[in-house]
Amino acid sequence: MEPDLEAGASPHAPTVSAKFVVLRLVGLLGLVMLTCVLLAAFMDLLQAIPKSDRYQILRVPTFSVDLSGFDGLDGPTLAPSLSPAFNLTLHGVSNHSSGPSSWVCQERGTVAVSYAGAVLAWGRVPGFCFGEHAHERAGMVALGAGVGLSDELRDRMASERRSRSAEVDVDIVLGWIAEESHYLKRLLSCRVKLDEPLPRPYPCKVLVSYPW
C-alpha cells in the first residue's frame, strides 16, 4: 500500500508556516526597534551640537579636485626611490543663499596624494572662504621625497600609465572654527586620473568630524 503523501504532509505544513511567520515578525520587530534606537541616538547627537554649529555642519559646499600637472613619475620604469610633485587645485562650490553672515571660512588644511594605499606626496592647503553661490579655488602643491614603492606597485603603475588608467587618491583635511569656537574638520576623499589630456575636476566625498 503506497503512503498517502498528502495526508502525511498536511499536519506539518501549518506548523512550518506558522514558525516562518513568527520568525518574520520577530525579525521585523527587531529591525523597527533598531531603527528607533538609531534615530534616538541621532537626535541626541544633534541636540548636543550647538545650533550655530549644526547649521555650519549641514551647510557643506561641494568639493572637487583637478590635477594640472605632476613630475617624478615618468620613464618606462620607475626608480625604487621617488620624489614626485603634484600641482592640484581644490574647487569649492557653495549653493546656499542666506546672506553675508552665512560665509563659511576654511582654515588651513593638509593634502596627501597616494597610490594603492602608498603615500607619494603631501602638502598644505591655504585657507579660503565661501560666500553665497560662490565658486572658490585653492592651489595646492604636494611633494614627496625619497618615497619607496614595492616592485609590484611600480610595475602596476607603469602598466596603468601605459593604458592611461592610473589613478591616485587625494585626501584633504580642512579645518574651520564654528561660531561656538569649536574646531571642526572636513575630510575630503577624491580620486584623480594621472594621464588625462586636459585637467578636469573630480568630485570629492565629504565627511565632517565633530570634536567631543
CSV table of C-alpha atoms in Angstrom, one decimal:
chain,number,residue,atom,x,y,z
A,1,MET,CA,0.0,0.0,0.0
A,2,GLU,CA,1.5,3.3,-1.1
A,3,PRO,CA,1.8,6.0,1.6
A,4,ASP,CA,-0.6,8.9,1.4
A,5,LEU,CA,1.9,11.8,0.8
A,6,GLU,CA,-0.7,14.5,1.1
A,7,ALA,CA,-2.0,13.0,4.3
A,8,GLY,CA,1.5,12.8,5.7
A,9,ALA,CA,2.4,16.3,4.8
A,10,SER,CA,-0.7,18.2,5.8
A,11,PRO,CA,-0.3,18.0,9.6
A,12,HIS,CA,3.2,19.6,9.3
A,13,ALA,CA,2.5,22.3,6.8
A,14,PRO,CA,0.7,24.7,9.1
A,15,THR,CA,3.4,24.3,11.8
A,16,VAL,CA,6.2,25.2,9.4
A,17,SER,CA,4.2,28.1,8.0
A,18,ALA,CA,3.5,29.4,11.5
A,19,LYS,CA,7.1,29.2,12.5
A,20,PHE,CA,8.1,31.2,9.4
A,21,VAL,CA,5.6,33.9,10.1
A,22,VAL,CA,6.7,34.1,13.7
A,23,LEU,CA,10.3,34.4,12.6
A,24,ARG,CA,9.5,37.1,10.1
A,25,LEU,CA,7.5,39.1,12.7
A,26,VAL,CA,10.4,38.8,15.2
A,27,GLY,CA,12.9,40.0,12.6
A,28,LEU,CA,10.7,42.9,11.6
A,29,LEU,CA,10.1,43.9,15.2
A,30,GLY,CA,13.9,43.8,15.8
A,31,LEU,CA,14.5,46.0,12.7
A,32,VAL,CA,11.9,48.5,13.9
A,33,MET,CA,13.5,48.6,17.4
A,34,LEU,CA,17.0,49.1,16.0
A,35,THR,CA,15.7,51.9,13.7
A,36,CYS,CA,14.1,53.6,16.7
A,37,VAL,CA,17.3,53.3,18.8
A,38,LEU,CA,19.5,54.7,16.0
A,39,LEU,CA,17.0,57.6,15.4
A,40,ALA,CA,17.0,58.4,19.1
A,41,ALA,CA,20.8,58.4,19.2
A,42,PHE,CA,21.0,60.7,16.2
A,43,MET,CA,18.6,63.1,17.8
A,44,ASP,CA,20.6,63.1,21.0
A,45,LEU,CA,23.7,63.8,19.0
A,46,LEU,CA,22.1,66.6,17.1
A,47,GLN,CA,20.8,68.2,20.3
A,48,ALA,CA,24.3,68.1,21.8
A,49,ILE,CA,25.7,70.2,19.0
A,50,PRO,CA,25.1,74.0,19.3
A,51,LYS,CA,22.6,75.4,16.9
A,52,SER,CA,25.1,77.5,15.1
A,53,ASP,CA,27.4,74.6,14.6
A,54,ARG,CA,24.5,72.4,13.3
A,55,TYR,CA,24.0,74.9,10.6
A,56,GLN,CA,27.7,75.1,9.7
A,57,ILE,CA,27.9,71.3,9.5
A,58,LEU,CA,24.8,70.8,7.3
A,59,ARG,CA,25.8,73.6,5.0
A,60,VAL,CA,28.6,71.7,3.3
A,61,PRO,CA,29.9,73.0,0.0
A,62,THR,CA,30.6,70.7,-2.9
A,63,PHE,CA,34.3,70.0,-3.4
A,64,SER,CA,36.3,68.7,-6.3
A,65,VAL,CA,40.0,68.4,-7.3
A,66,ASP,CA,41.8,68.7,-10.6
A,67,LEU,CA,45.4,67.7,-11.3
A,68,SER,CA,47.1,70.3,-13.5
A,69,GLY,CA,50.5,68.6,-13.6
A,70,PHE,CA,52.9,66.2,-11.9
A,71,ASP,CA,56.5,65.2,-12.1
A,72,GLY,CA,58.8,62.4,-10.9
A,73,LEU,CA,56.7,59.5,-12.2
A,74,ASP,CA,57.9,59.5,-15.8
A,75,GLY,CA,60.1,56.9,-17.6
A,76,PRO,CA,59.5,53.4,-18.8
A,77,THR,CA,60.4,52.0,-15.4
A,78,LEU,CA,60.1,53.8,-12.0
A,79,ALA,CA,63.1,54.1,-9.7
A,80,PRO,CA,62.9,52.3,-6.3
A,81,SER,CA,63.0,55.8,-4.6
A,82,LEU,CA,60.7,58.5,-5.9
A,83,SER,CA,60.4,62.2,-5.3
A,84,PRO,CA,57.1,63.2,-7.1
A,85,ALA,CA,55.4,66.5,-7.2
A,86,PHE,CA,51.7,67.2,-7.9
A,87,ASN,CA,50.1,70.5,-8.8
A,88,LEU,CA,46.5,70.4,-7.6
A,89,THR,CA,43.5,72.7,-7.5
A,90,LEU,CA,40.8,72.4,-4.9
A,91,HIS,CA,37.4,73.7,-6.1
A,92,GLY,CA,34.6,74.5,-3.7
A,93,VAL,CA,31.1,75.4,-4.8
A,94,SER,CA,28.6,76.9,-2.3
A,95,ASN,CA,24.9,76.7,-3.3
A,96,HIS,CA,23.5,78.2,-0.1
A,97,SER,CA,21.7,81.6,0.0
A,98,SER,CA,21.5,83.0,3.5
A,99,GLY,CA,23.0,86.5,3.4
A,100,PRO,CA,26.5,87.7,4.1
A,101,SER,CA,26.5,86.3,7.6
A,102,SER,CA,26.5,82.8,6.2
A,103,TRP,CA,30.0,82.8,4.8
A,104,VAL,CA,32.0,79.7,5.6
A,105,CYS,CA,35.7,80.1,6.0
A,106,GLN,CA,38.1,77.2,5.9
A,107,GLU,CA,41.3,77.3,7.9
A,108,ARG,CA,44.5,75.9,6.6
A,109,GLY,CA,44.5,72.2,5.8
A,110,THR,CA,46.7,69.3,4.6
A,111,VAL,CA,46.7,67.2,1.5
A,112,ALA,CA,48.2,63.8,0.8
A,113,VAL,CA,48.4,62.0,-2.6
A,114,SER,CA,48.6,58.2,-2.5
A,115,TYR,CA,48.7,55.3,-4.9
A,116,ALA,CA,47.1,52.0,-3.9
A,117,GLY,CA,47.5,53.0,-0.3
A,118,ALA,CA,51.1,54.1,-0.5
A,119,VAL,CA,51.6,57.8,0.2
A,120,LEU,CA,53.5,59.5,-2.6
A,121,ALA,CA,53.4,63.2,-1.6
A,122,TRP,CA,51.9,65.7,0.9
A,123,GLY,CA,51.5,69.4,1.4
A,124,ARG,CA,49.4,72.3,2.7
A,125,VAL,CA,46.1,73.7,1.7
A,126,PRO,CA,45.7,77.5,2.0
A,127,GLY,CA,42.7,79.0,3.8
A,128,PHE,CA,39.7,80.4,1.8
A,129,CYS,CA,36.1,81.5,2.3
A,130,PHE,CA,32.8,80.8,0.6
A,131,GLY,CA,30.1,83.3,0.1
A,132,GLU,CA,26.6,82.9,-1.4
A,133,HIS,CA,26.6,80.8,-4.6
A,134,ALA,CA,30.4,81.1,-4.7
A,135,HIS,CA,33.0,79.1,-6.6
A,136,GLU,CA,36.3,79.3,-4.8
A,137,ARG,CA,39.6,77.8,-5.9
A,138,ALA,CA,42.7,77.0,-3.9
A,139,GLY,CA,46.0,75.9,-5.4
A,140,MET,CA,48.0,73.1,-3.7
A,141,VAL,CA,51.4,71.5,-4.2
A,142,ALA,CA,52.1,68.1,-2.8
A,143,LEU,CA,55.7,67.0,-2.7
A,144,GLY,CA,57.4,63.7,-1.9
A,145,ALA,CA,61.0,62.9,-1.1
A,146,GLY,CA,62.6,59.5,-1.2
A,147,VAL,CA,59.3,57.6,-1.4
A,148,GLY,CA,59.8,53.9,-1.7
A,149,LEU,CA,57.4,51.7,-3.7
A,150,SER,CA,57.4,47.9,-3.9
A,151,ASP,CA,58.3,46.2,-7.2
A,152,GLU,CA,54.7,45.1,-7.5
A,153,LEU,CA,53.4,48.7,-7.2
A,154,ARG,CA,56.0,50.1,-9.5
A,155,ASP,CA,55.1,47.5,-12.2
A,156,ARG,CA,51.4,48.1,-11.6
A,157,MET,CA,51.7,51.9,-12.0
A,158,ALA,CA,53.9,51.5,-15.1
A,159,SER,CA,51.3,49.2,-16.7
A,160,GLU,CA,48.4,51.5,-15.8
A,161,ARG,CA,50.3,54.5,-17.1
A,162,ARG,CA,50.7,52.8,-20.5
A,163,SER,CA,47.0,52.2,-20.7
A,164,ARG,CA,46.2,55.7,-19.3
A,165,SER,CA,44.2,54.2,-16.5
A,166,ALA,CA,46.4,55.1,-13.5
A,167,GLU,CA,44.6,56.9,-10.6
A,168,VAL,CA,45.8,58.5,-7.4
A,169,ASP,CA,43.8,59.2,-4.2
A,170,VAL,CA,43.9,62.8,-3.0
A,171,ASP,CA,42.9,63.1,0.7
A,172,ILE,CA,42.4,66.5,2.2
A,173,VAL,CA,41.7,67.6,5.8
A,174,LEU,CA,40.2,71.1,6.1
A,175,GLY,CA,39.5,72.8,9.5
A,176,TRP,CA,37.3,75.7,10.4
A,177,ILE,CA,36.2,77.4,13.6
A,178,ALA,CA,32.4,77.5,14.1
A,179,GLU,CA,30.6,80.3,15.8
A,180,GLU,CA,30.7,78.5,19.2
A,181,SER,CA,34.6,78.4,19.0
A,182,HIS,CA,34.6,74.7,18.2
A,183,TYR,CA,37.3,73.5,15.8
A,184,LEU,CA,35.7,71.2,13.3
A,185,LYS,CA,37.2,69.2,10.4
A,186,ARG,CA,36.1,68.3,6.9
A,187,LEU,CA,37.7,65.2,5.4
A,188,LEU,CA,37.7,65.1,1.6
A,189,SER,CA,38.4,61.9,-0.3
A,190,CYS,CA,39.0,62.3,-4.1
A,191,ARG,CA,40.3,60.1,-6.8
A,192,VAL,CA,42.1,61.6,-9.8
A,193,LYS,CA,43.4,60.2,-13.1
A,194,LEU,CA,47.0,60.8,-13.8
A,195,ASP,CA,47.0,60.9,-17.6
A,196,GLU,CA,44.0,63.0,-18.6
A,197,PRO,CA,44.8,65.0,-21.8
A,198,LEU,CA,43.2,68.1,-20.1
A,199,PRO,CA,42.7,68.8,-16.4
A,200,ARG,CA,39.2,68.4,-15.2
A,201,PRO,CA,37.7,68.4,-11.7
A,202,TYR,CA,37.0,65.1,-10.0
A,203,PRO,CA,34.3,65.1,-7.2
A,204,CYS,CA,35.3,64.5,-3.6
A,205,LYS,CA,33.4,62.7,-0.9
A,206,VAL,CA,33.0,64.9,2.2
A,207,LEU,CA,32.9,63.8,5.8
A,208,VAL,CA,32.5,66.1,8.8
A,209,SER,CA,34.3,65.4,12.1
A,210,TYR,CA,32.9,67.0,15.3
A,211,PRO,CA,35.1,67.0,18.5
A,212,TRP,CA,33.6,65.8,21.7
